[in-house]
């Protein structure tokens, strides 16, 4: 078999699922051929602090997109530790990665990415670290859904757009540094387009920044504010969500949790990382 055909066989094939009604119609999935590298979701923190959400997302990735088991590894603690997990995996094919590790974070987080790359480099098998889930338009979709779930936005399930919003303005709060906030502005712009309402971005643990965003929104005439957390929910910074909403004098949506859009992104980041590794 030629190197080109080997690479083609190793890459996930793309299939279009049968269209479904509602907000999630038109999903795309990735079928992994036998012997493909294992997809591992890398989770910041410990298994106890994650509350089972990563495992729910792993099942969504399996059922909706890959057709093969998705594993979960944690960066801290002994239970489900990422390094220990990678040490148990076999190298199926010596000429390609044995695992692709997808950071289960919604945007760039330098410390998390550095920790993952260090663990991947020390693994006894050849492993590849993928990019974080965001920025990506699917993050805006997930934020929109959580706002709708909280009664803070109304979703038109036929046109997949929001026609009327319960909140007149939204503050997207995200973990990370100033660079992460700038990256999260991609979600904010797309969310504003979906809601036809102004959307600002702030760091979730920066109460002064959240208050400044709230003041700008109220200065433009917005009466009711909503905070949309761009967090999956188990990140250490998730504890600041309620404080951010209080600082803004706003209601808040739930974290993204085990959302189908995040499962789609995990499969996409896997496919991108594997493609780059095989062609590099």
mmCIF file of C-alpha atoms in Angstrom:
data_model
loop_
_atom_site.group_PDB
_atom_site.id
_atom_site.type_symbol
_atom_site.label_atom_id
_atom_site.label_comp_id
_atom_site.label_asym_id
_atom_site.label_seq_id
_atom_site.Cartn_x
_atom_site.Cartn_y
_atom_site.Cartn_z
ATOM 1 C CA UNK A 1 0.000 0.000 0.000
ATOM 2 C CA UNK A 2 1.393 3.414 -0.941
ATOM 3 C CA UNK A 3 2.004 6.134 1.686
ATOM 4 C CA UNK A 4 -0.769 8.179 0.076
ATOM 5 C CA UNK A 5 -3.315 5.386 0.418
ATOM 6 C CA UNK A 6 -2.189 4.697 3.984
ATOM 7 C CA UNK A 7 -2.762 8.331 4.909
ATOM 8 C CA UNK A 8 -6.137 8.303 3.181
ATOM 9 C CA UNK A 9 -7.204 5.181 5.103
ATOM 10 C CA UNK A 10 -6.068 6.650 8.424
ATOM 11 C CA UNK A 11 -8.018 9.851 8.049
ATOM 12 C CA UNK A 12 -11.624 9.926 9.247
ATOM 13 C CA UNK A 13 -14.157 9.892 6.444
ATOM 14 C CA UNK A 14 -16.797 12.572 6.522
ATOM 15 C CA UNK A 15 -20.467 11.743 6.349
ATOM 16 C CA UNK A 16 -23.574 13.887 6.295
ATOM 17 C CA UNK A 17 -26.112 12.710 8.810
ATOM 18 C CA UNK A 18 -29.808 12.518 8.040
ATOM 19 C CA UNK A 19 -31.161 16.047 8.609
ATOM 20 C CA UNK A 20 -33.013 16.532 11.866
ATOM 21 C CA UNK A 21 -35.481 19.203 12.785
ATOM 22 C CA UNK A 22 -34.798 21.976 15.242
ATOM 23 C CA UNK A 23 -31.610 23.771 16.154
ATOM 24 C CA UNK A 24 -29.204 20.902 15.498
ATOM 25 C CA UNK A 25 -30.202 19.754 12.040
ATOM 26 C CA UNK A 26 -27.547 19.174 9.408
ATOM 27 C CA UNK A 27 -24.912 17.720 11.797
ATOM 28 C CA UNK A 28 -21.760 16.386 10.219
ATOM 29 C CA UNK A 29 -19.913 13.402 11.632
ATOM 30 C CA UNK A 30 -16.532 11.743 11.146
ATOM 31 C CA UNK A 31 -16.335 7.969 10.772
ATOM 32 C CA UNK A 32 -13.036 6.573 12.020
ATOM 33 C CA UNK A 33 -11.675 3.576 10.105
ATOM 34 C CA UNK A 34 -10.467 0.548 12.051
ATOM 35 C CA UNK A 35 -7.077 1.116 13.651
ATOM 36 C CA UNK A 36 -7.396 4.912 13.779
ATOM 37 C CA UNK A 37 -5.580 6.746 16.576
ATOM 38 C CA UNK A 38 -7.574 6.991 19.791
ATOM 39 C CA UNK A 39 -9.405 10.252 20.443
ATOM 40 C CA UNK A 40 -8.677 11.425 24.003
ATOM 41 C CA UNK A 41 -10.410 14.403 25.605
ATOM 42 C CA UNK A 42 -7.977 16.216 27.923
ATOM 43 C CA UNK A 43 -9.735 17.850 30.871
ATOM 44 C CA UNK A 44 -8.292 20.543 33.156
ATOM 45 C CA UNK A 45 -8.603 19.728 36.847
ATOM 46 C CA UNK A 46 -9.592 16.441 38.458
ATOM 47 C CA UNK A 47 -12.197 13.793 37.692
ATOM 48 C CA UNK A 48 -14.044 14.573 40.919
ATOM 49 C CA UNK A 49 -14.355 18.257 40.024
ATOM 50 C CA UNK A 50 -15.679 17.578 36.508
ATOM 51 C CA UNK A 51 -18.918 15.979 37.669
ATOM 52 C CA UNK A 52 -19.143 13.490 34.796
ATOM 53 C CA UNK A 53 -19.561 16.140 32.070
ATOM 54 C CA UNK A 54 -16.465 15.065 30.072
ATOM 55 C CA UNK A 55 -17.737 11.491 30.015
ATOM 56 C CA UNK A 56 -21.107 12.717 28.703
ATOM 57 C CA UNK A 57 -19.309 14.621 25.968
ATOM 58 C CA UNK A 58 -17.213 11.566 25.147
ATOM 59 C CA UNK A 59 -20.384 9.517 24.618
ATOM 60 C CA UNK A 60 -21.769 12.230 22.350
ATOM 61 C CA UNK A 61 -18.583 12.186 20.275
ATOM 62 C CA UNK A 62 -18.819 8.409 19.957
ATOM 63 C CA UNK A 63 -22.509 8.243 19.095
ATOM 64 C CA UNK A 64 -22.791 11.304 16.878
ATOM 65 C CA UNK A 65 -19.457 11.526 15.106
ATOM 66 C CA UNK A 66 -16.765 8.858 15.282
ATOM 67 C CA UNK A 67 -18.384 5.475 15.837
ATOM 68 C CA UNK A 68 -15.448 4.442 18.051
ATOM 69 C CA UNK A 69 -14.712 4.836 21.785
ATOM 70 C CA UNK A 70 -13.585 8.260 22.997
ATOM 71 C CA UNK A 71 -11.464 8.328 26.142
ATOM 72 C CA UNK A 72 -11.159 10.981 28.857
ATOM 73 C CA UNK A 73 -7.969 11.972 30.674
ATOM 74 C CA UNK A 74 -7.570 14.510 33.478
ATOM 75 C CA UNK A 75 -4.604 16.822 33.954
ATOM 76 C CA UNK A 76 -4.685 16.623 37.753
ATOM 77 C CA UNK A 77 -5.188 13.863 40.306
ATOM 78 C CA UNK A 78 -4.665 10.128 40.063
ATOM 79 C CA UNK A 79 -8.156 9.166 38.930
ATOM 80 C CA UNK A 80 -8.298 9.043 35.131
ATOM 81 C CA UNK A 81 -4.958 10.853 34.844
ATOM 82 C CA UNK A 82 -4.079 11.753 31.246
ATOM 83 C CA UNK A 83 -0.442 10.640 31.460
ATOM 84 C CA UNK A 84 -1.376 7.304 33.011
ATOM 85 C CA UNK A 85 -4.088 6.799 30.380
ATOM 86 C CA UNK A 86 -1.707 7.404 27.473
ATOM 87 C CA UNK A 87 0.722 4.905 29.008
ATOM 88 C CA UNK A 88 -1.904 2.153 28.704
ATOM 89 C CA UNK A 89 -2.538 2.664 24.971
ATOM 90 C CA UNK A 90 -1.000 0.594 22.201
ATOM 91 C CA UNK A 91 0.700 1.982 19.122
ATOM 92 C CA UNK A 92 -1.490 0.421 16.419
ATOM 93 C CA UNK A 93 0.624 1.608 13.496
ATOM 94 C CA UNK A 94 4.265 2.675 13.963
ATOM 95 C CA UNK A 95 4.091 5.250 11.169
ATOM 96 C CA UNK A 96 1.259 7.338 12.641
ATOM 97 C CA UNK A 97 0.069 8.692 16.012
ATOM 98 C CA UNK A 98 -1.426 6.282 18.521
ATOM 99 C CA UNK A 99 -3.587 8.983 20.080
ATOM 100 C CA UNK A 100 -4.890 12.471 19.341
ATOM 101 C CA UNK A 101 -5.437 14.527 22.489
ATOM 102 C CA UNK A 102 -8.118 17.209 22.219
ATOM 103 C CA UNK A 103 -8.090 19.912 24.946
ATOM 104 C CA UNK A 104 -11.581 20.157 26.410
ATOM 105 C CA UNK A 105 -11.496 23.942 26.688
ATOM 106 C CA UNK A 106 -13.518 26.513 24.754
ATOM 107 C CA UNK A 107 -10.605 28.761 23.839
ATOM 108 C CA UNK A 108 -6.855 29.237 24.191
ATOM 109 C CA UNK A 109 -5.608 28.607 27.742
ATOM 110 C CA UNK A 110 -1.824 28.760 27.826
ATOM 111 C CA UNK A 111 -1.269 26.802 31.050
ATOM 112 C CA UNK A 112 -3.662 24.030 30.042
ATOM 113 C CA UNK A 113 -2.168 23.694 26.564
ATOM 114 C CA UNK A 114 1.379 23.662 27.969
ATOM 115 C CA UNK A 115 0.457 20.943 30.463
ATOM 116 C CA UNK A 116 -1.109 18.814 27.715
ATOM 117 C CA UNK A 117 1.880 19.180 25.395
ATOM 118 C CA UNK A 118 4.255 18.209 28.212
ATOM 119 C CA UNK A 119 2.242 15.056 28.961
ATOM 120 C CA UNK A 120 1.959 14.197 25.259
ATOM 121 C CA UNK A 121 5.722 14.601 24.770
ATOM 122 C CA UNK A 122 6.411 12.237 27.682
ATOM 123 C CA UNK A 123 3.940 9.549 26.537
ATOM 124 C CA UNK A 124 5.401 6.140 25.612
ATOM 125 C CA UNK A 125 3.370 6.154 22.389
ATOM 126 C CA UNK A 126 3.396 8.755 19.651
ATOM 127 C CA UNK A 127 0.609 11.198 20.503
ATOM 128 C CA UNK A 128 -0.533 14.496 18.974
ATOM 129 C CA UNK A 129 -2.016 17.490 20.782
ATOM 130 C CA UNK A 130 -4.923 19.127 18.941
ATOM 131 C CA UNK A 131 -6.109 22.717 19.149
ATOM 132 C CA UNK A 132 -8.711 23.773 21.750
ATOM 133 C CA UNK A 133 -12.372 23.636 20.768
ATOM 134 C CA UNK A 134 -12.693 27.358 20.130
ATOM 135 C CA UNK A 135 -12.783 29.901 18.726
ATOM 136 C CA UNK A 136 -15.376 28.545 16.302
ATOM 137 C CA UNK A 137 -18.906 29.532 15.187
ATOM 138 C CA UNK A 138 -20.301 26.435 16.924
ATOM 139 C CA UNK A 139 -19.405 28.008 20.273
ATOM 140 C CA UNK A 140 -21.826 30.846 19.493
ATOM 141 C CA UNK A 141 -24.514 28.265 18.714
ATOM 142 C CA UNK A 142 -23.968 26.609 22.075
ATOM 143 C CA UNK A 143 -24.044 29.952 23.925
ATOM 144 C CA UNK A 144 -27.290 30.818 22.140
ATOM 145 C CA UNK A 145 -28.872 27.524 23.183
ATOM 146 C CA UNK A 146 -27.938 27.962 26.838
ATOM 147 C CA UNK A 147 -29.361 31.486 26.851
ATOM 148 C CA UNK A 148 -32.575 30.113 25.339
ATOM 149 C CA UNK A 149 -32.662 27.334 27.946
ATOM 150 C CA UNK A 150 -32.509 29.991 30.685
ATOM 151 C CA UNK A 151 -35.303 32.052 29.111
ATOM 152 C CA UNK A 152 -32.851 34.805 28.206
ATOM 153 C CA UNK A 153 -33.212 34.376 24.435
ATOM 154 C CA UNK A 154 -35.960 32.991 22.241
ATOM 155 C CA UNK A 155 -34.958 30.606 19.493
ATOM 156 C CA UNK A 156 -36.880 30.285 16.248
ATOM 157 C CA UNK A 157 -36.506 26.541 15.656
ATOM 158 C CA UNK A 158 -37.594 26.819 12.026
ATOM 159 C CA UNK A 159 -35.162 29.472 10.817
ATOM 160 C CA UNK A 160 -32.517 28.697 13.457
ATOM 161 C CA UNK A 161 -32.411 32.373 14.412
ATOM 162 C CA UNK A 162 -33.501 34.370 17.400
ATOM 163 C CA UNK A 163 -36.309 36.753 16.553
ATOM 164 C CA UNK A 164 -36.987 38.129 20.045
ATOM 165 C CA UNK A 165 -34.579 38.224 22.966
ATOM 166 C CA UNK A 166 -35.575 38.350 26.601
ATOM 167 C CA UNK A 167 -32.330 40.142 27.453
ATOM 168 C CA UNK A 168 -31.461 43.338 25.628
ATOM 169 C CA UNK A 169 -27.703 42.819 25.899
ATOM 170 C CA UNK A 170 -25.303 39.994 26.692
ATOM 171 C CA UNK A 171 -21.863 39.734 28.277
ATOM 172 C CA UNK A 172 -19.903 36.652 27.227
ATOM 173 C CA UNK A 173 -17.536 35.728 30.052
ATOM 174 C CA UNK A 174 -14.569 33.475 29.387
ATOM 175 C CA UNK A 175 -11.578 32.084 31.281
ATOM 176 C CA UNK A 176 -8.015 32.870 30.293
ATOM 177 C CA UNK A 177 -5.926 35.966 29.676
ATOM 178 C CA UNK A 178 -6.398 39.024 27.465
ATOM 179 C CA UNK A 179 -5.601 36.954 24.358
ATOM 180 C CA UNK A 180 -8.330 34.467 25.283
ATOM 181 C CA UNK A 181 -10.802 37.338 25.663
ATOM 182 C CA UNK A 182 -9.918 38.633 22.198
ATOM 183 C CA UNK A 183 -10.433 35.144 20.772
ATOM 184 C CA UNK A 184 -13.803 34.881 22.553
ATOM 185 C CA UNK A 185 -14.901 38.032 20.739
ATOM 186 C CA UNK A 186 -15.418 35.773 17.699
ATOM 187 C CA UNK A 187 -18.233 34.089 19.640
ATOM 188 C CA UNK A 188 -19.575 37.449 20.794
ATOM 189 C CA UNK A 189 -19.808 38.872 17.268
ATOM 190 C CA UNK A 190 -21.592 35.777 15.982
ATOM 191 C CA UNK A 191 -23.875 35.665 19.009
ATOM 192 C CA UNK A 192 -24.787 39.319 18.502
ATOM 193 C CA UNK A 193 -25.735 38.490 14.926
ATOM 194 C CA UNK A 194 -27.942 35.621 16.065
ATOM 195 C CA UNK A 195 -29.624 37.673 18.791
ATOM 196 C CA UNK A 196 -29.754 41.019 16.958
ATOM 197 C CA UNK A 197 -28.584 42.495 20.279
ATOM 198 C CA UNK A 198 -25.288 43.987 21.516
ATOM 199 C CA UNK A 199 -22.820 41.529 23.022
ATOM 200 C CA UNK A 200 -19.652 42.384 24.961
ATOM 201 C CA UNK A 201 -16.837 40.114 26.139
ATOM 202 C CA UNK A 202 -15.010 40.005 29.480
ATOM 203 C CA UNK A 203 -12.840 37.678 31.527
ATOM 204 C CA UNK A 204 -15.006 35.702 33.912
ATOM 205 C CA UNK A 205 -12.846 36.509 36.965
ATOM 206 C CA UNK A 206 -12.479 40.218 36.114
ATOM 207 C CA UNK A 207 -15.347 41.910 37.954
ATOM 208 C CA UNK A 208 -14.155 45.378 36.948
ATOM 209 C CA UNK A 209 -14.183 44.343 33.271
ATOM 210 C CA UNK A 210 -17.649 42.803 33.613
ATOM 211 C CA UNK A 211 -18.948 45.956 35.313
ATOM 212 C CA UNK A 212 -17.447 48.124 32.566
ATOM 213 C CA UNK A 213 -19.190 46.041 29.904
ATOM 214 C CA UNK A 214 -22.473 46.283 31.811
ATOM 215 C CA UNK A 215 -22.104 50.057 32.102
ATOM 216 C CA UNK A 216 -21.578 50.356 28.343
ATOM 217 C CA UNK A 217 -24.631 48.256 27.620
ATOM 218 C CA UNK A 218 -26.803 50.232 30.023
ATOM 219 C CA UNK A 219 -25.407 53.449 28.608
ATOM 220 C CA UNK A 220 -26.749 52.375 25.205
ATOM 221 C CA UNK A 221 -30.210 51.905 26.662
ATOM 222 C CA UNK A 222 -30.215 48.204 27.539
ATOM 223 C CA UNK A 223 -32.414 47.519 30.542
ATOM 224 C CA UNK A 224 -32.030 43.768 31.049
ATOM 225 C CA UNK A 225 -28.640 42.072 30.838
ATOM 226 C CA UNK A 226 -27.592 38.440 30.581
ATOM 227 C CA UNK A 227 -24.244 36.798 31.235
ATOM 228 C CA UNK A 228 -23.360 33.906 28.911
ATOM 229 C CA UNK A 229 -20.519 31.732 30.286
ATOM 230 C CA UNK A 230 -18.150 30.485 27.591
ATOM 231 C CA UNK A 231 -17.108 27.665 29.877
ATOM 232 C CA UNK A 232 -17.970 23.992 29.796
ATOM 233 C CA UNK A 233 -18.549 24.094 33.529
ATOM 234 C CA UNK A 234 -15.785 22.121 35.235
ATOM 235 C CA UNK A 235 -12.987 24.669 34.696
ATOM 236 C CA UNK A 236 -11.560 26.195 37.893
ATOM 237 C CA UNK A 237 -12.809 29.623 36.770
ATOM 238 C CA UNK A 238 -16.428 28.376 36.604
ATOM 239 C CA UNK A 239 -16.818 29.388 40.255
ATOM 240 C CA UNK A 240 -16.728 33.038 39.162
ATOM 241 C CA UNK A 241 -19.873 32.866 36.985
ATOM 242 C CA UNK A 242 -22.324 33.862 39.726
ATOM 243 C CA UNK A 243 -20.037 36.660 40.934
ATOM 244 C CA UNK A 244 -19.711 37.974 37.370
ATOM 245 C CA UNK A 245 -23.505 38.063 36.985
ATOM 246 C CA UNK A 246 -23.870 39.862 40.317
ATOM 247 C CA UNK A 247 -21.207 42.387 39.325
ATOM 248 C CA UNK A 248 -23.149 43.118 36.129
ATOM 249 C CA UNK A 249 -26.539 43.149 37.848
ATOM 250 C CA UNK A 250 -27.542 40.477 35.333
ATOM 251 C CA UNK A 251 -29.057 37.034 35.075
ATOM 252 C CA UNK A 252 -26.866 34.274 33.731
ATOM 253 C CA UNK A 253 -27.190 31.171 31.597
ATOM 254 C CA UNK A 254 -25.758 27.817 32.578
ATOM 255 C CA UNK A 255 -22.296 26.722 31.420
ATOM 256 C CA UNK A 256 -22.187 24.948 28.073
ATOM 257 C CA UNK A 257 -21.937 21.475 29.599
ATOM 258 C CA UNK A 258 -22.327 18.386 27.411
ATOM 259 C CA UNK A 259 -23.576 20.269 24.355
ATOM 260 C CA UNK A 260 -23.740 18.602 20.948
ATOM 261 C CA UNK A 261 -21.821 21.501 19.367
ATOM 262 C CA UNK A 262 -18.831 20.756 21.609
ATOM 263 C CA UNK A 263 -18.926 17.102 20.577
ATOM 264 C CA UNK A 264 -18.844 18.152 16.928
ATOM 265 C CA UNK A 265 -15.894 20.425 17.628
ATOM 266 C CA UNK A 266 -13.968 17.659 19.401
ATOM 267 C CA UNK A 267 -14.354 15.441 16.329
ATOM 268 C CA UNK A 268 -13.340 18.315 14.055
ATOM 269 C CA UNK A 269 -10.195 19.147 16.068
ATOM 270 C CA UNK A 270 -9.261 15.444 16.024
ATOM 271 C CA UNK A 271 -9.580 15.319 12.243
ATOM 272 C CA UNK A 272 -7.554 18.518 11.790
ATOM 273 C CA UNK A 273 -4.726 17.377 14.099
ATOM 274 C CA UNK A 274 -4.532 13.927 12.547
ATOM 275 C CA UNK A 275 -4.477 15.361 9.033
ATOM 276 C CA UNK A 276 -1.643 17.742 9.957
ATOM 277 C CA UNK A 277 0.346 14.953 11.633
ATOM 278 C CA UNK A 278 0.054 12.615 8.631
ATOM 279 C CA UNK A 279 0.928 15.271 6.084
ATOM 280 C CA UNK A 280 3.676 16.949 8.085
#
